[in-house]
CSV table of C-alpha atoms in Angstrom, one decimal:
chain,number,residue,atom,x,y,z
A,226,MET,CA,29.6,-9.1,7.7
A,227,ASN,CA,27.8,-11.2,10.3
A,228,ALA,CA,24.7,-9.8,12.1
A,229,GLU,CA,21.9,-11.1,14.2
A,230,MET,CA,18.3,-10.6,13.1
A,231,VAL,CA,14.8,-12.1,13.4
A,232,LEU,CA,13.4,-13.7,10.3
A,233,GLU,CA,9.9,-12.6,9.5
A,234,ARG,CA,8.1,-14.3,6.5
A,235,VAL,CA,8.8,-16.6,3.6
A,236,ALA,CA,9.4,-15.1,0.2
A,237,HIS,CA,9.2,-16.6,-3.3
A,238,GLY,CA,12.4,-18.3,-4.4
A,239,GLY,CA,13.3,-20.2,-1.2
A,240,TYR,CA,14.1,-17.1,0.9
A,241,VAL,CA,13.0,-15.8,4.3
A,242,VAL,CA,12.8,-12.1,4.8
A,243,GLY,CA,14.6,-10.3,7.6
A,244,ARG,CA,15.7,-6.7,8.2
A,245,LEU,CA,18.9,-5.1,9.2
A,246,ASP,CA,18.7,-1.4,10.1
A,247,GLY,CA,15.4,-1.3,8.2
A,248,LYS,CA,16.8,-2.8,5.0
A,249,VAL,CA,15.3,-6.1,3.6
A,250,VAL,CA,17.6,-9.1,3.6
A,251,PHE,CA,16.5,-12.1,1.6
A,252,THR,CA,18.0,-14.9,3.6
A,253,THR,CA,18.8,-18.5,2.7
A,254,GLY,CA,18.8,-21.3,5.3
A,255,GLY,CA,16.3,-19.9,7.8
A,256,LEU,CA,12.6,-20.3,8.8
A,257,PRO,CA,10.1,-17.6,9.7
A,258,GLY,CA,10.2,-16.6,13.4
A,259,GLU,CA,13.8,-17.7,14.0
A,260,MET,CA,16.5,-15.6,15.6
A,261,VAL,CA,19.6,-16.2,13.5
A,262,ARG,CA,23.1,-14.9,12.7
A,263,VAL,CA,23.4,-14.0,9.0
A,264,GLU,CA,26.4,-13.4,6.7
A,265,ILE,CA,25.6,-10.8,4.1
A,266,THR,CA,26.7,-12.2,0.7
A,267,ASP,CA,25.3,-9.7,-1.8
A,268,ARG,CA,24.5,-6.0,-1.4
A,269,GLY,CA,22.0,-4.2,-3.5
A,270,ALA,CA,20.4,-0.8,-3.6
A,271,ARG,CA,17.0,-2.0,-2.4
A,272,PHE,CA,17.8,-5.2,-0.6
A,273,ASP,CA,20.7,-7.5,0.4
A,274,ARG,CA,21.1,-11.3,0.4
A,275,GLY,CA,22.5,-13.4,3.1
A,276,TRP,CA,22.7,-16.9,4.5
A,277,VAL,CA,22.3,-18.3,8.0
A,278,THR,CA,25.5,-19.1,9.7
A,279,GLU,CA,24.0,-19.9,13.1
A,280,VAL,CA,20.5,-20.5,14.5
A,281,LEU,CA,20.1,-18.8,17.8
A,282,LYS,CA,16.5,-19.6,18.3
A,283,ALA,CA,15.0,-22.3,16.1
A,284,ALA,CA,11.5,-22.5,14.7
A,285,PRO,CA,9.4,-25.6,15.6
A,286,GLY,CA,9.6,-27.0,12.1
A,287,ARG,CA,13.4,-27.0,11.9
A,288,VAL,CA,15.3,-30.3,11.3
A,289,VAL,CA,18.8,-31.4,10.6
A,290,GLU,CA,19.5,-31.5,6.9
A,291,PRO,CA,19.8,-35.1,5.7
A,292,CYS,CA,22.2,-34.2,2.9
A,293,PRO,CA,25.8,-33.2,3.9
A,294,ILE,CA,26.1,-30.7,1.0
A,295,ALA,CA,22.6,-29.1,1.5
A,296,ARG,CA,23.9,-25.7,2.6
A,297,ARG,CA,26.3,-25.4,-0.4
A,298,CYS,CA,24.4,-27.1,-3.2
A,299,GLY,CA,21.8,-24.9,-5.1
A,300,GLY,CA,19.4,-27.8,-5.7
A,301,CYS,CA,17.4,-27.7,-2.4
A,302,ASP,CA,16.0,-24.8,-0.4
A,303,TRP,CA,14.1,-26.4,2.5
A,304,GLN,CA,16.1,-29.4,3.7
A,305,HIS,CA,16.2,-27.8,7.1
A,306,ALA,CA,12.3,-27.8,7.3
A,307,ASP,CA,10.1,-30.8,8.1
A,308,ALA,CA,7.4,-32.0,5.7
A,309,ALA,CA,4.5,-30.1,7.3
A,310,THR,CA,6.5,-26.9,7.4
A,311,GLN,CA,7.5,-27.1,3.8
A,312,LEU,CA,3.9,-27.3,2.8
A,313,GLN,CA,3.1,-24.3,5.0
A,314,LEU,CA,5.9,-22.3,3.4
A,315,LYS,CA,4.8,-23.1,-0.1
A,316,THR,CA,1.1,-22.4,0.7
A,317,ALA,CA,2.1,-19.0,2.1
A,318,VAL,CA,4.1,-18.2,-1.1
A,319,VAL,CA,1.2,-19.1,-3.4
A,320,ALA,CA,-1.2,-17.1,-1.4
A,321,GLU,CA,1.1,-14.0,-1.3
A,322,GLN,CA,1.8,-14.1,-5.0
A,323,LEU,CA,-1.8,-14.4,-5.9
A,324,GLN,CA,-2.9,-11.6,-3.6
A,325,ARG,CA,-0.1,-9.2,-4.5
A,326,LEU,CA,0.0,-9.7,-8.3
A,327,ALA,CA,-3.6,-10.7,-9.1
A,328,GLY,CA,-5.7,-9.4,-6.1
A,329,ILE,CA,-6.9,-13.0,-5.5
A,330,ALA,CA,-7.5,-14.1,-1.9
A,331,TRP,CA,-6.5,-17.8,-2.1
A,332,GLU,CA,-7.5,-19.9,0.9
A,333,GLY,CA,-6.2,-23.3,-0.5
A,334,GLU,CA,-3.3,-25.4,0.7
A,335,VAL,CA,-0.4,-26.8,-1.3
A,336,GLU,CA,-1.1,-30.6,-1.4
A,337,ALA,CA,1.5,-33.3,-0.8
A,338,VAL,CA,1.8,-36.2,-3.3
A,339,PRO,CA,2.9,-39.8,-2.5
A,340,GLY,CA,6.6,-40.6,-2.2
A,341,GLY,CA,8.0,-38.5,0.6
A,342,LEU,CA,10.8,-35.9,0.5
A,343,LEU,CA,13.6,-38.0,-0.9
A,344,ASP,CA,14.3,-40.3,-3.9
A,345,TRP,CA,11.9,-38.6,-6.3
A,346,ARG,CA,13.7,-36.6,-8.9
A,347,THR,CA,13.6,-38.7,-12.1
A,348,ARG,CA,15.6,-36.2,-14.2
A,349,VAL,CA,18.8,-34.7,-12.9
A,350,ARG,CA,21.5,-32.7,-14.7
A,351,TYR,CA,24.9,-33.1,-13.0
A,352,ALA,CA,27.8,-30.7,-13.5
A,353,VAL,CA,31.2,-32.3,-14.3
A,354,ASP,CA,34.4,-30.4,-13.6
A,355,ASP,CA,37.6,-30.6,-15.8
A,356,ASP,CA,38.9,-33.5,-13.6
A,357,GLY,CA,35.8,-35.6,-14.1
A,358,THR,CA,34.3,-35.0,-10.7
A,359,VAL,CA,30.5,-35.1,-10.7
A,360,GLY,CA,28.5,-32.7,-8.7
A,361,LEU,CA,25.8,-30.0,-8.6
A,362,ARG,CA,26.1,-26.2,-9.0
A,363,ALA,CA,26.4,-24.2,-5.8
A,364,ARG,CA,23.7,-21.7,-4.9
A,365,ARG,CA,23.7,-18.7,-7.2
A,366,SER,CA,27.1,-19.8,-8.6
A,367,HIS,CA,28.7,-21.7,-11.4
A,368,ASP,CA,31.0,-23.5,-8.8
A,369,ILE,CA,30.5,-27.2,-8.7
A,370,VAL,CA,29.9,-29.0,-5.3
A,371,ALA,CA,31.0,-32.6,-5.5
A,372,LEU,CA,28.4,-35.2,-4.7
A,373,PRO,CA,28.6,-36.9,-1.3
A,374,GLU,CA,29.2,-40.6,-1.2
A,375,GLN,CA,25.5,-41.4,-1.1
A,376,GLY,CA,24.8,-39.2,-4.1
A,377,CYS,CA,22.0,-36.7,-4.5
A,378,LEU,CA,19.3,-37.6,-1.9
A,379,ILE,CA,16.4,-36.2,-3.9
A,380,ALA,CA,17.3,-38.1,-7.1
A,381,ALA,CA,15.3,-41.1,-7.9
A,382,PRO,CA,17.2,-44.4,-7.4
A,383,GLY,CA,19.6,-44.9,-10.3
A,384,PRO,CA,23.4,-44.9,-10.9
A,385,THR,CA,25.8,-44.7,-8.0
A,386,VAL,CA,28.3,-41.9,-7.8
A,387,ALA,CA,31.0,-44.3,-9.1
A,388,GLU,CA,28.8,-45.1,-12.1
A,389,LEU,CA,28.1,-41.5,-12.7
A,390,GLU,CA,31.8,-40.7,-12.7
A,391,ALA,CA,32.5,-43.6,-15.0
A,392,ALA,CA,30.0,-42.3,-17.5
A,393,ALA,CA,31.0,-38.6,-17.2
A,394,GLU,CA,33.2,-36.7,-19.7
A,395,PRO,CA,35.3,-33.9,-18.1
A,396,GLY,CA,33.7,-30.5,-18.5
A,397,VAL,CA,30.5,-31.9,-20.0
A,398,ASP,CA,27.2,-32.0,-18.1
A,399,LEU,CA,25.8,-35.4,-17.5
A,400,GLU,CA,22.0,-35.9,-17.6
A,401,VAL,CA,20.3,-38.9,-15.9
A,402,THR,CA,16.7,-39.9,-16.8
A,403,VAL,CA,14.9,-42.5,-14.8
A,404,ALA,CA,11.8,-43.6,-16.7
A,405,ASP,CA,9.3,-46.5,-16.6
A,406,GLY,CA,11.5,-48.4,-19.1
A,407,GLY,CA,14.9,-47.9,-17.5
A,408,VAL,CA,17.7,-45.4,-16.9
A,409,THR,CA,19.4,-43.3,-19.6
A,410,LEU,CA,22.6,-41.3,-19.2
A,411,THR,CA,23.4,-38.6,-21.6
A,412,SER,CA,26.8,-36.9,-21.8
A,413,GLY,CA,27.2,-34.6,-24.8
A,414,ARG,CA,26.3,-36.7,-27.8
A,415,ARG,CA,26.9,-40.0,-26.0
A,416,VAL,CA,23.7,-41.7,-24.8
A,417,THR,CA,23.6,-44.9,-22.7
A,418,GLY,CA,20.2,-46.5,-22.3
A,419,PRO,CA,16.8,-46.0,-24.0
A,420,ASP,CA,16.1,-42.9,-26.0
A,421,PRO,CA,13.3,-42.0,-26.3
A,422,VAL,CA,12.1,-43.3,-22.9
A,423,ARG,CA,8.6,-44.5,-22.1
A,424,GLN,CA,6.2,-43.1,-19.6
A,425,HIS,CA,2.8,-44.5,-18.7
A,426,VAL,CA,-0.1,-42.2,-17.6
A,427,LEU,CA,-3.7,-43.2,-17.2
A,428,GLY,CA,-3.5,-46.1,-19.6
A,429,ARG,CA,-1.6,-44.3,-22.4
A,430,THR,CA,2.2,-44.7,-23.1
A,431,TYR,CA,4.2,-41.6,-24.0
A,432,ALA,CA,7.5,-41.7,-25.8
A,433,VAL,CA,9.7,-38.8,-24.5
A,434,ALA,CA,13.2,-37.8,-25.6
A,435,ALA,CA,15.7,-38.8,-22.8
A,436,THR,CA,16.7,-35.1,-22.4
A,437,GLY,CA,13.3,-33.7,-23.4
A,438,PHE,CA,10.7,-32.1,-21.1
A,439,TRP,CA,8.7,-34.4,-18.8
A,440,GLN,CA,7.6,-33.8,-15.2
A,441,VAL,CA,10.4,-34.8,-12.9
A,442,HIS,CA,8.3,-36.2,-10.0
A,443,PRO,CA,7.1,-39.8,-10.7
A,444,ALA,CA,3.6,-38.8,-9.4
A,445,ALA,CA,3.4,-35.5,-11.3
A,446,ALA,CA,2.1,-36.4,-14.7
A,447,GLU,CA,-0.8,-38.3,-13.3
A,448,THR,CA,-1.5,-35.8,-10.6
A,449,LEU,CA,-1.7,-32.9,-13.0
A,450,THR,CA,-3.6,-34.8,-15.6
A,451,ARG,CA,-6.3,-35.8,-13.1
A,452,ALA,CA,-6.5,-32.2,-11.8
A,453,VAL,CA,-7.0,-30.9,-15.4
A,454,LEU,CA,-9.6,-33.5,-16.2
A,455,ASP,CA,-11.4,-33.0,-12.9
A,456,GLY,CA,-11.5,-29.3,-13.5
A,457,LEU,CA,-12.5,-29.2,-17.2
A,458,ARG,CA,-14.9,-32.2,-17.1
A,459,PRO,CA,-14.5,-32.8,-20.9
A,460,GLU,CA,-17.4,-34.2,-22.9
A,461,PRO,CA,-17.1,-36.4,-26.0
A,462,GLY,CA,-17.1,-34.4,-29.1
A,463,GLU,CA,-15.9,-31.2,-27.6
A,464,ARG,CA,-13.1,-29.3,-29.3
A,465,ALA,CA,-10.0,-28.8,-27.2
A,466,MET,CA,-6.6,-27.2,-27.5
A,467,ASP,CA,-3.4,-28.2,-25.7
A,468,LEU,CA,-1.0,-25.2,-25.8
A,469,TYR,CA,2.7,-25.8,-25.0
A,470,CYS,CA,1.7,-29.4,-25.4
A,471,GLY,CA,5.2,-31.0,-25.3
A,472,VAL,CA,4.9,-34.7,-26.2
A,473,GLY,CA,1.1,-34.6,-25.8
A,474,LEU,CA,0.4,-35.4,-22.1
A,475,PHE,CA,-2.8,-33.4,-21.8
A,476,ALA,CA,-3.7,-33.8,-25.4
A,477,GLY,CA,-3.7,-37.6,-24.8
A,478,ALA,CA,-6.0,-37.3,-21.8
A,479,LEU,CA,-8.4,-35.0,-23.6
A,480,ALA,CA,-8.5,-37.4,-26.6
A,481,GLY,CA,-9.1,-40.3,-24.3
A,482,ALA,CA,-12.1,-38.4,-23.0
A,483,GLY,CA,-13.5,-38.2,-26.6
A,484,CYS,CA,-12.4,-34.7,-27.4
A,485,MET,CA,-11.1,-33.5,-30.8
A,486,VAL,CA,-7.7,-32.2,-29.9
A,487,LEU,CA,-5.2,-29.7,-31.4
A,488,GLY,CA,-1.8,-29.4,-29.8
A,489,VAL,CA,0.7,-26.6,-30.3
A,490,GLU,CA,4.3,-26.8,-29.4
A,491,ALA,CA,7.5,-25.0,-30.6
A,492,GLY,CA,9.8,-28.1,-30.4
A,493,ARG,CA,9.6,-30.1,-33.6
A,494,GLY,CA,11.1,-33.2,-32.0
A,495,ALA,CA,8.4,-33.0,-29.3
A,496,VAL,CA,5.7,-32.6,-31.9
A,497,GLU,CA,6.9,-35.7,-33.8
A,498,LEU,CA,6.6,-37.7,-30.6
A,499,ALA,CA,3.2,-36.1,-29.8
A,500,ARG,CA,1.9,-37.3,-33.1
A,501,HIS,CA,3.1,-40.8,-32.3
A,502,ASN,CA,1.7,-40.6,-28.7
A,503,VAL,CA,-1.7,-39.2,-29.6
A,504,PRO,CA,-2.4,-40.3,-33.2
A,505,GLU,CA,-6.0,-39.2,-33.0
A,506,GLY,CA,-4.9,-35.6,-32.4
A,507,GLU,CA,-3.6,-32.8,-34.6
A,508,PHE,CA,-0.4,-30.9,-33.8
A,509,LEU,CA,1.2,-27.7,-34.9
A,510,ALA,CA,5.0,-27.3,-34.6
A,511,LEU,CA,5.0,-23.6,-33.8
A,512,PRO,CA,5.7,-21.3,-30.9
A,513,VAL,CA,2.3,-20.6,-29.2
A,514,GLU,CA,3.0,-16.9,-29.5
A,515,ARG,CA,3.1,-17.2,-33.3
A,516,ALA,CA,0.3,-19.8,-33.8
A,517,ASP,CA,-2.7,-17.5,-33.3
A,518,ARG,CA,-3.6,-17.4,-37.0
A,519,LYS,CA,-3.1,-21.1,-37.5
A,520,MET,CA,-5.4,-22.1,-34.7
A,521,PRO,CA,-9.2,-22.4,-34.9
A,522,SER,CA,-11.1,-19.3,-34.0
A,523,TRP,CA,-13.0,-21.1,-31.2
A,524,ALA,CA,-12.7,-24.0,-28.8
A,525,ASP,CA,-14.7,-25.6,-26.0
A,526,LEU,CA,-11.7,-26.3,-23.7
A,527,ILE,CA,-8.2,-25.0,-23.6
A,528,VAL,CA,-5.2,-26.3,-21.6
A,529,LEU,CA,-2.0,-24.2,-21.4
A,530,ASP,CA,1.2,-25.4,-19.6
A,531,PRO,CA,3.6,-22.6,-20.4
A,532,PRO,CA,7.3,-22.4,-19.4
A,533,ARG,CA,8.3,-20.8,-16.1
A,534,LYS,CA,8.0,-17.2,-17.4
A,535,GLY,CA,4.3,-17.8,-18.1
A,536,ALA,CA,2.1,-17.4,-21.2
A,537,GLY,CA,2.1,-13.6,-21.3
A,538,ALA,CA,-0.6,-11.1,-22.2
A,539,ALA,CA,-0.8,-11.8,-25.9
A,540,VAL,CA,-1.3,-15.5,-25.5
A,541,VAL,CA,-3.8,-15.0,-22.7
A,542,ARG,CA,-5.9,-12.6,-24.8
A,543,ALA,CA,-5.7,-15.0,-27.7
A,544,VAL,CA,-7.0,-17.9,-25.5
A,545,ALA,CA,-9.8,-15.8,-24.1
A,546,ALA,CA,-10.8,-14.6,-27.5
A,547,ARG,CA,-11.7,-18.2,-28.5
A,548,GLU,CA,-14.4,-18.1,-25.7
A,549,PRO,CA,-13.8,-21.6,-24.3
A,550,ARG,CA,-16.3,-22.7,-21.7
A,551,ALA,CA,-13.3,-23.7,-19.5
A,552,ILE,CA,-9.5,-23.2,-19.3
A,553,ALA,CA,-7.0,-25.2,-17.4
A,554,TYR,CA,-3.7,-23.3,-16.7
A,555,VAL,CA,-0.9,-25.5,-15.4
A,556,ALA,CA,1.9,-23.3,-13.8
A,557,CYS,CA,5.3,-24.1,-12.5
A,558,ASP,CA,5.7,-20.5,-11.1
A,559,PRO,CA,3.1,-18.9,-8.9
A,560,ALA,CA,4.2,-15.4,-9.8
A,561,ALA,CA,3.8,-16.0,-13.5
A,562,LEU,CA,0.4,-17.7,-12.8
A,563,ALA,CA,-0.7,-14.6,-10.9
A,564,ARG,CA,0.4,-12.2,-13.6
A,565,ASP,CA,-1.5,-14.2,-16.3
A,566,LEU,CA,-4.6,-14.6,-14.1
A,567,ARG,CA,-4.7,-10.8,-13.8
A,568,THR,CA,-4.7,-10.6,-17.6
A,569,PHE,CA,-7.3,-13.3,-17.8
A,570,ALA,CA,-9.5,-11.2,-15.5
A,571,GLU,CA,-9.2,-8.2,-17.8
A,572,ALA,CA,-10.2,-10.5,-20.7
A,573,GLY,CA,-13.3,-11.8,-18.9
A,574,TYR,CA,-12.2,-15.1,-17.2
A,575,GLU,CA,-11.9,-15.8,-13.5
A,576,PRO,CA,-10.5,-18.8,-11.6
A,577,VAL,CA,-13.1,-21.1,-10.1
A,578,SER,CA,-10.4,-23.2,-8.5
A,579,ILE,CA,-6.7,-23.0,-7.9
A,580,ARG,CA,-4.8,-26.1,-6.6
A,581,GLY,CA,-1.2,-26.2,-5.6
A,582,PHE,CA,0.9,-29.4,-5.5
A,583,ASP,CA,4.2,-30.1,-3.8
A,584,LEU,CA,5.8,-31.9,-6.8
A,585,PHE,CA,9.3,-30.6,-5.9
A,586,PRO,CA,9.9,-31.6,-2.2
A,587,MET,CA,12.9,-29.9,-0.5
A,588,THR,CA,12.9,-27.1,-3.1
A,589,HIS,CA,11.0,-23.9,-3.3
A,590,HIS,CA,9.2,-24.9,-6.6
A,591,ILE,CA,5.5,-25.4,-6.7
A,592,GLU,CA,3.1,-26.6,-9.4
A,593,CYS,CA,-0.4,-25.1,-9.6
A,594,VAL,CA,-3.5,-25.9,-11.7
A,595,ALA,CA,-6.0,-23.1,-12.1
A,596,ILE,CA,-9.4,-23.7,-13.7
A,597,LEU,CA,-11.0,-20.6,-15.3
A,598,HIS,CA,-14.6,-20.0,-16.5
A,599,PRO,CA,-16.1,-16.9,-18.1
A,600,ALA,CA,-16.7,-14.3,-15.5
A,601,SER,CA,-20.3,-14.2,-14.3
């Protein structure tokens, strides 16, 4: 079914909301204020999904997508929007989520980082079909969209498409990691290039497993670390915790500021690297949700950088119970951030600042850093 409608507002997840006969349609490929023709792709009881097949009246921020597979590939959401419009869309999403889920009236703006819209993603997982063709998953599908001749335009400079196909194994995902020390390709158990890789942030070198977690934008690790340090203002001798610490990025920054640091991370491999990266810190290889009794009963500062689903009420209450003077919450999903901030408010902590960063250009993803203090 194709129908005409006016798109109203941006929604979390890379959608723009429209209505057909009063029913909400979460639409891909549009911008707020546009008149479009939409094909309904999924029907539900409360809302439908659709994608724009024709733009009848374009918004001022619309541009031609630079990538020829942008409309089919699931990797990008906003290639049809210029840089300023992307920031406006993401700002609106953060503000809406904070207001709706936490009752917080946020008046900030999502901040751009150096590097532009393309050539930034340092970690990419490519899908490989049974014939060895390398591509990316289609939107909301397991189908594989073959890479164009120029490759993925948001990927950091690295292997060509021909080099990717030469390294690929049919039916096995191929991961590419571009780090400070070179490029690593991982296909199943076959690794070509350094592993672990090296990353440099604020004077400290971090070893990271080639397929382990690290921020994918080259400016992200330093941007987030500076935001955490600026917000917490650590003092020498303070006791700090880094929860969901990974390989110790924030633990290293806090140790560098003279703090006594405890890191907690579920992944044993990541903890081994964290102990190497931050030898002056202590680390527990436990899920944060199960580490409460192993952690000290108090701390001056706590950083938490949970996965996309957020920390959850139990972890939030455990953090607040230690009565830190300041908390830094690093979030890759504004909805999860808002839910956890609501719980923090119930536990006596309120945000004194919330910053958003566009560390995933062309996509709907946003990174935020909230600094919390005890409620006055």
